[in-house]
PDB file of C-alpha atoms in Angstrom:
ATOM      1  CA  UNK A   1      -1.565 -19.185  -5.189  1.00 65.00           C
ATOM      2  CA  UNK A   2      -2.997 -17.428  -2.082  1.00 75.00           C
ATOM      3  CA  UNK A   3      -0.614 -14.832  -1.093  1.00 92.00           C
ATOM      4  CA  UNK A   4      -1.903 -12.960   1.566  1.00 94.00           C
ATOM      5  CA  UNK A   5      -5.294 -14.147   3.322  1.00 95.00           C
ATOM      6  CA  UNK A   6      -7.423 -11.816   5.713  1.00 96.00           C
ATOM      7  CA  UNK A   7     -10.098 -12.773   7.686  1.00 96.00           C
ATOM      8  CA  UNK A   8     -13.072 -11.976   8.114  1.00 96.00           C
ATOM      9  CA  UNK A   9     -13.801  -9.504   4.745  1.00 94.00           C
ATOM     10  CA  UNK A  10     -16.643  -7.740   6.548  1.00 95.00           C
ATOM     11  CA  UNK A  11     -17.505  -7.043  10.085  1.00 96.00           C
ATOM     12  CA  UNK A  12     -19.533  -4.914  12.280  1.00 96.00           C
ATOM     13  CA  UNK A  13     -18.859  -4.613  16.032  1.00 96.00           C
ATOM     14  CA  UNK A  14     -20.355  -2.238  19.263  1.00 96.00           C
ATOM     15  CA  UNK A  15     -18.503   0.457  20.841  1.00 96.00           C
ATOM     16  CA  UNK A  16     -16.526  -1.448  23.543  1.00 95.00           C
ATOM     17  CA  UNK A  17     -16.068  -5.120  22.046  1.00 96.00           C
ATOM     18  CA  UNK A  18     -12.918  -6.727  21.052  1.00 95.00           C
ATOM     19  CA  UNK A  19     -12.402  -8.442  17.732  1.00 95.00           C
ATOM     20  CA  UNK A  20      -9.174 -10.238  16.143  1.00 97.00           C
ATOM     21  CA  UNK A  21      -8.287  -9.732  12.445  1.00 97.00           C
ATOM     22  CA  UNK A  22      -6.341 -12.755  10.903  1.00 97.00           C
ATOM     23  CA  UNK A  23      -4.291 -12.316   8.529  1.00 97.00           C
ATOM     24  CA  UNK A  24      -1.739 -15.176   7.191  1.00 97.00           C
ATOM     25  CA  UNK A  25       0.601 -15.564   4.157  1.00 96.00           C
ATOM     26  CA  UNK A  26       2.238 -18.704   2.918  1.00 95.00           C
ATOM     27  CA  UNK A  27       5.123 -16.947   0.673  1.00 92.00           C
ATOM     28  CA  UNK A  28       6.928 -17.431   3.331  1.00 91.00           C
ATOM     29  CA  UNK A  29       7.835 -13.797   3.673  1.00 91.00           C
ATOM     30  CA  UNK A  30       9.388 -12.644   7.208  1.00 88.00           C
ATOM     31  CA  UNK A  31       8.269  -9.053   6.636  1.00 90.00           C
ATOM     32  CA  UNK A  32       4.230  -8.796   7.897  1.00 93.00           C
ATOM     33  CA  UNK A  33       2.736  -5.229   7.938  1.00 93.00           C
ATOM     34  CA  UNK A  34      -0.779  -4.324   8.818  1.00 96.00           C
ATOM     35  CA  UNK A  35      -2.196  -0.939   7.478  1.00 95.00           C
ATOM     36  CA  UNK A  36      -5.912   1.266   7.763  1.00 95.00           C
ATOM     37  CA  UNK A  37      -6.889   2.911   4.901  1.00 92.00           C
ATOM     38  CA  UNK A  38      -9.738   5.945   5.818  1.00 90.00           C
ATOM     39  CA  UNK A  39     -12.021   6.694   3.376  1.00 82.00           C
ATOM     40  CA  UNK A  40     -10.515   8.998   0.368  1.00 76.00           C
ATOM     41  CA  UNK A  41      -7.627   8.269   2.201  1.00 81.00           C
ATOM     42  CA  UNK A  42      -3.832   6.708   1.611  1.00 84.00           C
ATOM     43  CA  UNK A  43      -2.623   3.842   3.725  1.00 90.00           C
ATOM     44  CA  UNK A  44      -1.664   4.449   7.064  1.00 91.00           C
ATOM     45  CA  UNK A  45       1.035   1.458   9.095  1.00 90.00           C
ATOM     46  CA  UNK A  46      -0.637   0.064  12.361  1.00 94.00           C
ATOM     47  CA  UNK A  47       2.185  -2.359  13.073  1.00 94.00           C
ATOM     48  CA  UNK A  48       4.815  -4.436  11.229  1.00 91.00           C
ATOM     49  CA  UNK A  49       7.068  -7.310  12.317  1.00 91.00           C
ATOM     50  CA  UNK A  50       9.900  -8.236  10.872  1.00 87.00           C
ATOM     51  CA  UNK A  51      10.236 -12.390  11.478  1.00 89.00           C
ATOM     52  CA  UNK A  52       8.455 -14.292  14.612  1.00 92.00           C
ATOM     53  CA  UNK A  53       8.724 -13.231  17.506  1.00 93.00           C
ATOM     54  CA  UNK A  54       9.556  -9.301  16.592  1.00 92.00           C
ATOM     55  CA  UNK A  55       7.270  -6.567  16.472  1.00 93.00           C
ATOM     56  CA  UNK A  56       6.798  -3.264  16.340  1.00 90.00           C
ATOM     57  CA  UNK A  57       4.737  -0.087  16.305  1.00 90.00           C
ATOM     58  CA  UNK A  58       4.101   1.762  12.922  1.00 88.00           C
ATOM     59  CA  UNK A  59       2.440   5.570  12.815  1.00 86.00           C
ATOM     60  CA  UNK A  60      -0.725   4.640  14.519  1.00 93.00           C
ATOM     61  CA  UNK A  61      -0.413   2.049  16.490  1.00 95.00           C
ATOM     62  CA  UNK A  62      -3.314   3.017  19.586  1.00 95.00           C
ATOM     63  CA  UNK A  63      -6.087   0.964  20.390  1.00 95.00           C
ATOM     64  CA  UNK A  64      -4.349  -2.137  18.629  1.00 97.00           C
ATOM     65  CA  UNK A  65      -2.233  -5.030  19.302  1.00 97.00           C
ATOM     66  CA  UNK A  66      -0.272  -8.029  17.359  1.00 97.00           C
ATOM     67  CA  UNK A  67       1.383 -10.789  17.831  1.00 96.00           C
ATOM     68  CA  UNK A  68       3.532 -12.904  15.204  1.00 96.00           C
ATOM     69  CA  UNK A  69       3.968 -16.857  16.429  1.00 96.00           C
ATOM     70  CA  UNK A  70       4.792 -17.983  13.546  1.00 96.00           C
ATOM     71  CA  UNK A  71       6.386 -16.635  10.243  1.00 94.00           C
ATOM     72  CA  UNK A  72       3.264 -17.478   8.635  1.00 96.00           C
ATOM     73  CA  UNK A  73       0.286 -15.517  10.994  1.00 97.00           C
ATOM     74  CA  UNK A  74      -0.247 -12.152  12.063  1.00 98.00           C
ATOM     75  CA  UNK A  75      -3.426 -11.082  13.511  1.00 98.00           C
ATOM     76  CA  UNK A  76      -3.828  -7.741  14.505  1.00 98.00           C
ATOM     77  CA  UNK A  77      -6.450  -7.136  17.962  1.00 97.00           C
ATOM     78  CA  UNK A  78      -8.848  -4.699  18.648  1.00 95.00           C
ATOM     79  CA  UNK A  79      -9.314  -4.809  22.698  1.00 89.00           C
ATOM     80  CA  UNK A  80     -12.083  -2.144  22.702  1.00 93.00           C
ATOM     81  CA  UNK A  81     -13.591  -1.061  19.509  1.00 94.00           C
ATOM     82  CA  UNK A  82     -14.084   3.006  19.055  1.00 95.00           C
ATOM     83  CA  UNK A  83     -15.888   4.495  16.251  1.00 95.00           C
ATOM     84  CA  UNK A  84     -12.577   6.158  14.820  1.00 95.00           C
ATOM     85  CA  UNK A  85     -11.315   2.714  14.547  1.00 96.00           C
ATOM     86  CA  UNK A  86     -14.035   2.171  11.672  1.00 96.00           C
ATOM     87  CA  UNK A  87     -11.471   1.476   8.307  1.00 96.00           C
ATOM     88  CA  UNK A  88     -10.128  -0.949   5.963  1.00 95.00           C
ATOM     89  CA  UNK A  89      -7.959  -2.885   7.265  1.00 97.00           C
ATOM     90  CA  UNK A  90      -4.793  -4.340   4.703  1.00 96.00           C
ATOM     91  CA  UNK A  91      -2.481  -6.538   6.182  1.00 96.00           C
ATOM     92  CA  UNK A  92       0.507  -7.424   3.652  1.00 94.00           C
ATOM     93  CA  UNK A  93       3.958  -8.853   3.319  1.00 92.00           C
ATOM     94  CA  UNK A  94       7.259  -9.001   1.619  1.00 88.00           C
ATOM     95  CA  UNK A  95      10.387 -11.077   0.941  1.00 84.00           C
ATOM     96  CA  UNK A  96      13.037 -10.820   3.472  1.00 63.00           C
ATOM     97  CA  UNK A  97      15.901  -8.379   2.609  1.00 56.00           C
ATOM     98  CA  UNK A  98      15.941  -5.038   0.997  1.00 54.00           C
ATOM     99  CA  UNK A  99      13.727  -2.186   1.003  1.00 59.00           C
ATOM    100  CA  UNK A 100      13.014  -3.054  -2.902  1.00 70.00           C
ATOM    101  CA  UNK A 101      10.836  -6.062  -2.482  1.00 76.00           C
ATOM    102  CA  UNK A 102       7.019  -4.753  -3.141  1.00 84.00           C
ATOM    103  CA  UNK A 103       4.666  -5.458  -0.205  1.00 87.00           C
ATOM    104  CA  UNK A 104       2.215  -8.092  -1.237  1.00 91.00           C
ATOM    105  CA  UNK A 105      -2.026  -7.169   0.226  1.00 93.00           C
ATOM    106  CA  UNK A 106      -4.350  -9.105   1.376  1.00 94.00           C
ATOM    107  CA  UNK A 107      -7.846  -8.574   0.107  1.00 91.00           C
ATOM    108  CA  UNK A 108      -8.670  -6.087   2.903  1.00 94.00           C
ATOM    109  CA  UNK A 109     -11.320  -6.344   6.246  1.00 96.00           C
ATOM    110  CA  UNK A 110     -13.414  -4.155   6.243  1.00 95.00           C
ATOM    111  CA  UNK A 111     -14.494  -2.695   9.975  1.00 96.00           C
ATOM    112  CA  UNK A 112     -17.375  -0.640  11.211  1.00 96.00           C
ATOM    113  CA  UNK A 113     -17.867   0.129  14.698  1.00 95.00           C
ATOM    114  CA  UNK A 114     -21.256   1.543  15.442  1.00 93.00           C
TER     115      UNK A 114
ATOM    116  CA  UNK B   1       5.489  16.363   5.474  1.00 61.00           C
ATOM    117  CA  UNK B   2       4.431  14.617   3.495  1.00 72.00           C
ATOM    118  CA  UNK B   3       6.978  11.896   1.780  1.00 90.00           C
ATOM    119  CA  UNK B   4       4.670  11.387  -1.467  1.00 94.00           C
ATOM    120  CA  UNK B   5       2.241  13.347  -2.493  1.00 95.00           C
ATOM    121  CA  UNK B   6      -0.381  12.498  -5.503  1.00 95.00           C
ATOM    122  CA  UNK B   7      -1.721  16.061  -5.710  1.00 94.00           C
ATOM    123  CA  UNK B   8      -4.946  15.069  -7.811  1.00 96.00           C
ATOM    124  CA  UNK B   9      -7.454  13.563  -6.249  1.00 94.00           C
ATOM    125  CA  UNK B  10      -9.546  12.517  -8.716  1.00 96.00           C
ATOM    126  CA  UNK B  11      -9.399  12.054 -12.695  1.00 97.00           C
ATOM    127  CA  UNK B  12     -12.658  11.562 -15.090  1.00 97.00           C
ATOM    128  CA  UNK B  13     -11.666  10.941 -19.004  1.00 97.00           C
ATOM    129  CA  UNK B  14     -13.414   9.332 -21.582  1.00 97.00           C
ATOM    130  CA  UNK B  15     -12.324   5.983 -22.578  1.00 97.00           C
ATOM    131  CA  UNK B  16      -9.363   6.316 -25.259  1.00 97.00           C
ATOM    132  CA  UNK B  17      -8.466   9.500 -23.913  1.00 97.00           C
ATOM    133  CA  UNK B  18      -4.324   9.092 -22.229  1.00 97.00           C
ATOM    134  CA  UNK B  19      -4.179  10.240 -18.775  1.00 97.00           C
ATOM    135  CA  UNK B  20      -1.208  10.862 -16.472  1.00 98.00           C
ATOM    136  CA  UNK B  21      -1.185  10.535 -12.788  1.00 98.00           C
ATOM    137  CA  UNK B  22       1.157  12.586 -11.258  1.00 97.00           C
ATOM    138  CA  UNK B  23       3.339  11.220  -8.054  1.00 97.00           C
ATOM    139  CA  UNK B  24       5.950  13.528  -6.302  1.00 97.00           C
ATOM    140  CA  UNK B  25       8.281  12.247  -3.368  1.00 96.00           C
ATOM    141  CA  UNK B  26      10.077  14.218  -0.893  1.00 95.00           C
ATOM    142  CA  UNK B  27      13.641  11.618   0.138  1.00 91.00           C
ATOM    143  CA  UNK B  28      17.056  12.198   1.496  1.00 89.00           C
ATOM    144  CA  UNK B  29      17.942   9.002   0.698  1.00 86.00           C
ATOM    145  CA  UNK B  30      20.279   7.883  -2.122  1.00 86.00           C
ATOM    146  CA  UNK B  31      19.328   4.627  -2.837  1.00 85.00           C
ATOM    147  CA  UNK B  32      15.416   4.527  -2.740  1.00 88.00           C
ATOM    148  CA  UNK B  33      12.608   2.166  -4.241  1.00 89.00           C
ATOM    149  CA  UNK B  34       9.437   4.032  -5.806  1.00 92.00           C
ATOM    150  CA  UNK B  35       5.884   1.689  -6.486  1.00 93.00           C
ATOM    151  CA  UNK B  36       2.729   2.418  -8.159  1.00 95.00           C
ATOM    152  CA  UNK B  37      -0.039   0.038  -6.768  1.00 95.00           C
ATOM    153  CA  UNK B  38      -3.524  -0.220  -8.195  1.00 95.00           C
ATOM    154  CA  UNK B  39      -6.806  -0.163  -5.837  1.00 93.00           C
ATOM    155  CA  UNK B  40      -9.897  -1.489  -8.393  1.00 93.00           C
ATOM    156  CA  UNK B  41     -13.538  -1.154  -7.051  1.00 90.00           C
ATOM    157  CA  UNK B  42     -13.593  -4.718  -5.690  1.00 88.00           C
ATOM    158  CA  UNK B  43     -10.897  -3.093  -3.101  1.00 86.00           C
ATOM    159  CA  UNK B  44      -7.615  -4.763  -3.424  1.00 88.00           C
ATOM    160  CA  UNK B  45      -3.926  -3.641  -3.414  1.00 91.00           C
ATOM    161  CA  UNK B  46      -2.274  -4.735  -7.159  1.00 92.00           C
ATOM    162  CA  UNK B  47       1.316  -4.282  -7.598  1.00 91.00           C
ATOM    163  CA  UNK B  48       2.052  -2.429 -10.876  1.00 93.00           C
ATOM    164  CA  UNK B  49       5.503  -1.235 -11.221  1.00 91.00           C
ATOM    165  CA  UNK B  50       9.074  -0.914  -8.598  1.00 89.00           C
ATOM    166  CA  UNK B  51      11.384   1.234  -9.561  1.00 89.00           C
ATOM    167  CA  UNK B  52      15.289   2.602  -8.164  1.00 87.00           C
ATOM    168  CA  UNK B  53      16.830   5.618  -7.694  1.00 89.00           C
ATOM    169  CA  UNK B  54      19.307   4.790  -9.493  1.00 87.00           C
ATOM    170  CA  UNK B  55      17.536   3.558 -12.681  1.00 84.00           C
ATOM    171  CA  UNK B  56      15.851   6.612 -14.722  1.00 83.00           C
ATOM    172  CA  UNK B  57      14.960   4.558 -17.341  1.00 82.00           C
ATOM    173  CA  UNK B  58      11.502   5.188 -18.854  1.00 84.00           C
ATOM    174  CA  UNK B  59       9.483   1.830 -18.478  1.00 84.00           C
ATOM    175  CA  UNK B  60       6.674   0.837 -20.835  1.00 86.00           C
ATOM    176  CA  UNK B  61       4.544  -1.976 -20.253  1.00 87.00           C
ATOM    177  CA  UNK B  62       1.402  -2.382 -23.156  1.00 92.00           C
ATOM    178  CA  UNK B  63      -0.625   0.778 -22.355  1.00 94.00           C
ATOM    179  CA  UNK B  64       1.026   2.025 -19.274  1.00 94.00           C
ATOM    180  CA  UNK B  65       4.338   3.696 -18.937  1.00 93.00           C
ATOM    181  CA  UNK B  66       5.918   5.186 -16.341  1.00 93.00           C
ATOM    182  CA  UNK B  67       8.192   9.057 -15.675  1.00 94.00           C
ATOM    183  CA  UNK B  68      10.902   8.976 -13.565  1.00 94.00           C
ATOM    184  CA  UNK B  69      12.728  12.234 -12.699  1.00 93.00           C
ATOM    185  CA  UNK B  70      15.550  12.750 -10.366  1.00 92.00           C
ATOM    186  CA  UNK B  71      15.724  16.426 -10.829  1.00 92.00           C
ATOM    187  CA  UNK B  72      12.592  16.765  -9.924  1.00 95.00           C
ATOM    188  CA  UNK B  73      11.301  13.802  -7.683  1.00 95.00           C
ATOM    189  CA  UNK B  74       8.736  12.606  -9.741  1.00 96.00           C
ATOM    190  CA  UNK B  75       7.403   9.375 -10.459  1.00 96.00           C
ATOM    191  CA  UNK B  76       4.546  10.088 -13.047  1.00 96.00           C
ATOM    192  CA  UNK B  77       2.352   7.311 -14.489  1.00 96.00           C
ATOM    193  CA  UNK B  78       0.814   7.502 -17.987  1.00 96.00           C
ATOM    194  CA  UNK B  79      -2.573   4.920 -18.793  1.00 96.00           C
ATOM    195  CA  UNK B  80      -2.546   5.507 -22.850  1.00 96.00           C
ATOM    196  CA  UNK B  81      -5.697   5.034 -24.648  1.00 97.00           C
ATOM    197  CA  UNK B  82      -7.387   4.398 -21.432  1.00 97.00           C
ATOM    198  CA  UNK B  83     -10.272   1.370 -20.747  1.00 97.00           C
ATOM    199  CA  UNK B  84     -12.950   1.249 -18.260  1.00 96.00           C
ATOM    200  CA  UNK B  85     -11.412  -1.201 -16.729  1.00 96.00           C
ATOM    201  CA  UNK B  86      -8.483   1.004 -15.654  1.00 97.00           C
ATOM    202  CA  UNK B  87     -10.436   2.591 -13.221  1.00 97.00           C
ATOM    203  CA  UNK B  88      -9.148   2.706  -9.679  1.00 96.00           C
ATOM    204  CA  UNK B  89      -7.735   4.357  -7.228  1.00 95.00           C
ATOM    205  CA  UNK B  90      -3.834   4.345  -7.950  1.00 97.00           C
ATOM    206  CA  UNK B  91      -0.769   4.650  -5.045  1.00 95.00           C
ATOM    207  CA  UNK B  92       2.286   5.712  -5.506  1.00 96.00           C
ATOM    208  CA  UNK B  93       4.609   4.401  -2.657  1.00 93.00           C
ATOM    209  CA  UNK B  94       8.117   5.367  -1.536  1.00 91.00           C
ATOM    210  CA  UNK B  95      10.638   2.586   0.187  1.00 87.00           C
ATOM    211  CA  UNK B  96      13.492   4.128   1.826  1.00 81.00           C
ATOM    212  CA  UNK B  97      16.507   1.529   2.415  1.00 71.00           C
ATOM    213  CA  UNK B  98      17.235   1.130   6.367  1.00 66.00           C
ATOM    214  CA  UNK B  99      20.215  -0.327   7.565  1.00 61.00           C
ATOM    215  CA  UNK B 100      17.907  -3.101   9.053  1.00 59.00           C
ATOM    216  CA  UNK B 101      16.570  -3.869   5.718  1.00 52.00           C
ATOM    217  CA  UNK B 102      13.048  -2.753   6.671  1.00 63.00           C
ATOM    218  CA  UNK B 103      11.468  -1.602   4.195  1.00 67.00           C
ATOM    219  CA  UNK B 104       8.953   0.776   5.607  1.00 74.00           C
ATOM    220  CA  UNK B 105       6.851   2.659   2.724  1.00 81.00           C
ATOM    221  CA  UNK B 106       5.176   5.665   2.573  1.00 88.00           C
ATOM    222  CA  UNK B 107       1.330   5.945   0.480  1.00 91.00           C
ATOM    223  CA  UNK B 108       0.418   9.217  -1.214  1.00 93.00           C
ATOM    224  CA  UNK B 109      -3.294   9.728  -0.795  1.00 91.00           C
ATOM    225  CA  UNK B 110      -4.136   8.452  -4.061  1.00 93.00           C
ATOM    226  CA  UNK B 111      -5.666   9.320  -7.766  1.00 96.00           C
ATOM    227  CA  UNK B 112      -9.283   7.566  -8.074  1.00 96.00           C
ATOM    228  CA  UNK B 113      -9.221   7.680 -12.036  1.00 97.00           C
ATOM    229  CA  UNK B 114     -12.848   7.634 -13.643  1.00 97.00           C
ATOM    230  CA  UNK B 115     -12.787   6.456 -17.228  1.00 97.00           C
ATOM    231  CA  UNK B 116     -16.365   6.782 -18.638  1.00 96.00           C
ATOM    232  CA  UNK B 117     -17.360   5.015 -21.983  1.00 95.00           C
TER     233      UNK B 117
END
């Protein structure tokens, strides 16, 4: 019964580094989404894919980068951290047709860039 | 503009009290998918509740219940006899159909509902 799994739940990084969030699912879902929530804020769509090898940008996609290998894994990359990059970060998935399937969350990761 | 909007931000009753979150969507699509989704303190996204355009129905599930209106593109959700443990931070979400089948949604801000014993 995992779902959706993100890696790591916490982090802390310096202006300038690079980090990878990991997120996987083993539902296998073809539909992989990764979100920021702000604080007091609503969810906001980084990037989604829609099966492997397909990807594409969602509302706020600067500063970030994915990849999707494999139906099952789709980190997201930070290449140089920025304080406005400080968030939650939700990665999530759904079922492959129809824009009624609900998007199933991972637990969150939870980024602060000092 | 904003394609859902949860106009109250936050919602303090006293547990037993009923509470209703409000949810309003802004769509020119015909065939559409609403969602409520429940954020708890521990910080995860719970499903609650999908619902179609073209289903009005009223749904009721133990305490909670949910509004759908057409006429006037609103989702509402009612927590009766609220617990403690109902608080959260509840989204309502809009799916528009896409003739790719993407299902891209659209979050409203939010409702962090305090229930206080």
């Amino acid at each position: 019964n995992a779902g959706v799994t993100q890696t790591p739940k916490f982090r802390i990084l310096k202006i300038g580094q690079s980090m990878t969030l990991q997120c996987t699912q083993d539902m296998n879902h073809n539909y992989m989404y990764w979100y920021r929530q702000d604080p007091g804020m609503g969810l906001k769509l980084i990037y989604y894919s829609v099966g492997a090898g397909i990807t594409d940008k969602g509302e706020v996609p600067n500063g970030y980068n994915v990849s999707r290998s494999t139906t099952e894994d789709f980190p997201l990359r930070l290449e140089l951290a920025a304080p406005s990059q400080t968030s939650v970060y939700f990665c999530a998935s759904s079922a492959l047709t129809g824009s009624n399937q609900p998007q199933h969350f991972g637990d969150g990761t939870r980024l602060s860039i000092l | 503009a904003q394609k859902v909007t949860q106009a109250q931000t936050e919602i303090s009753v006293v547990e037993k009290e009923d509470v209703t979150l409000d949810c309003v969507y802004e769509t020119r699509d015909t065939t559409y998918y609403l969602f409520w989704y429940k954020q708890p303190p521990s910080g995860e996204l719970v499903f609650l509740i999908r619902r179609n355009s073209f289903d009005e129905q009223n749904e009721i599930s133990g305490r909670y219940s949910w509004n759908f209106q057409k006429s006037t593109s609103s989702f509402n959700f009612t927590i009766t006899a609220s617990q403690v443990v109902d608080s959260a931070v509840y989204f309502c979400a809009l799916s528009e159909a896409r003739g790719d089948n993407f299902n891209k949604f659209y979050f409203g801000s939010g409702t962090k509902l305090n229930v206080k014993p």
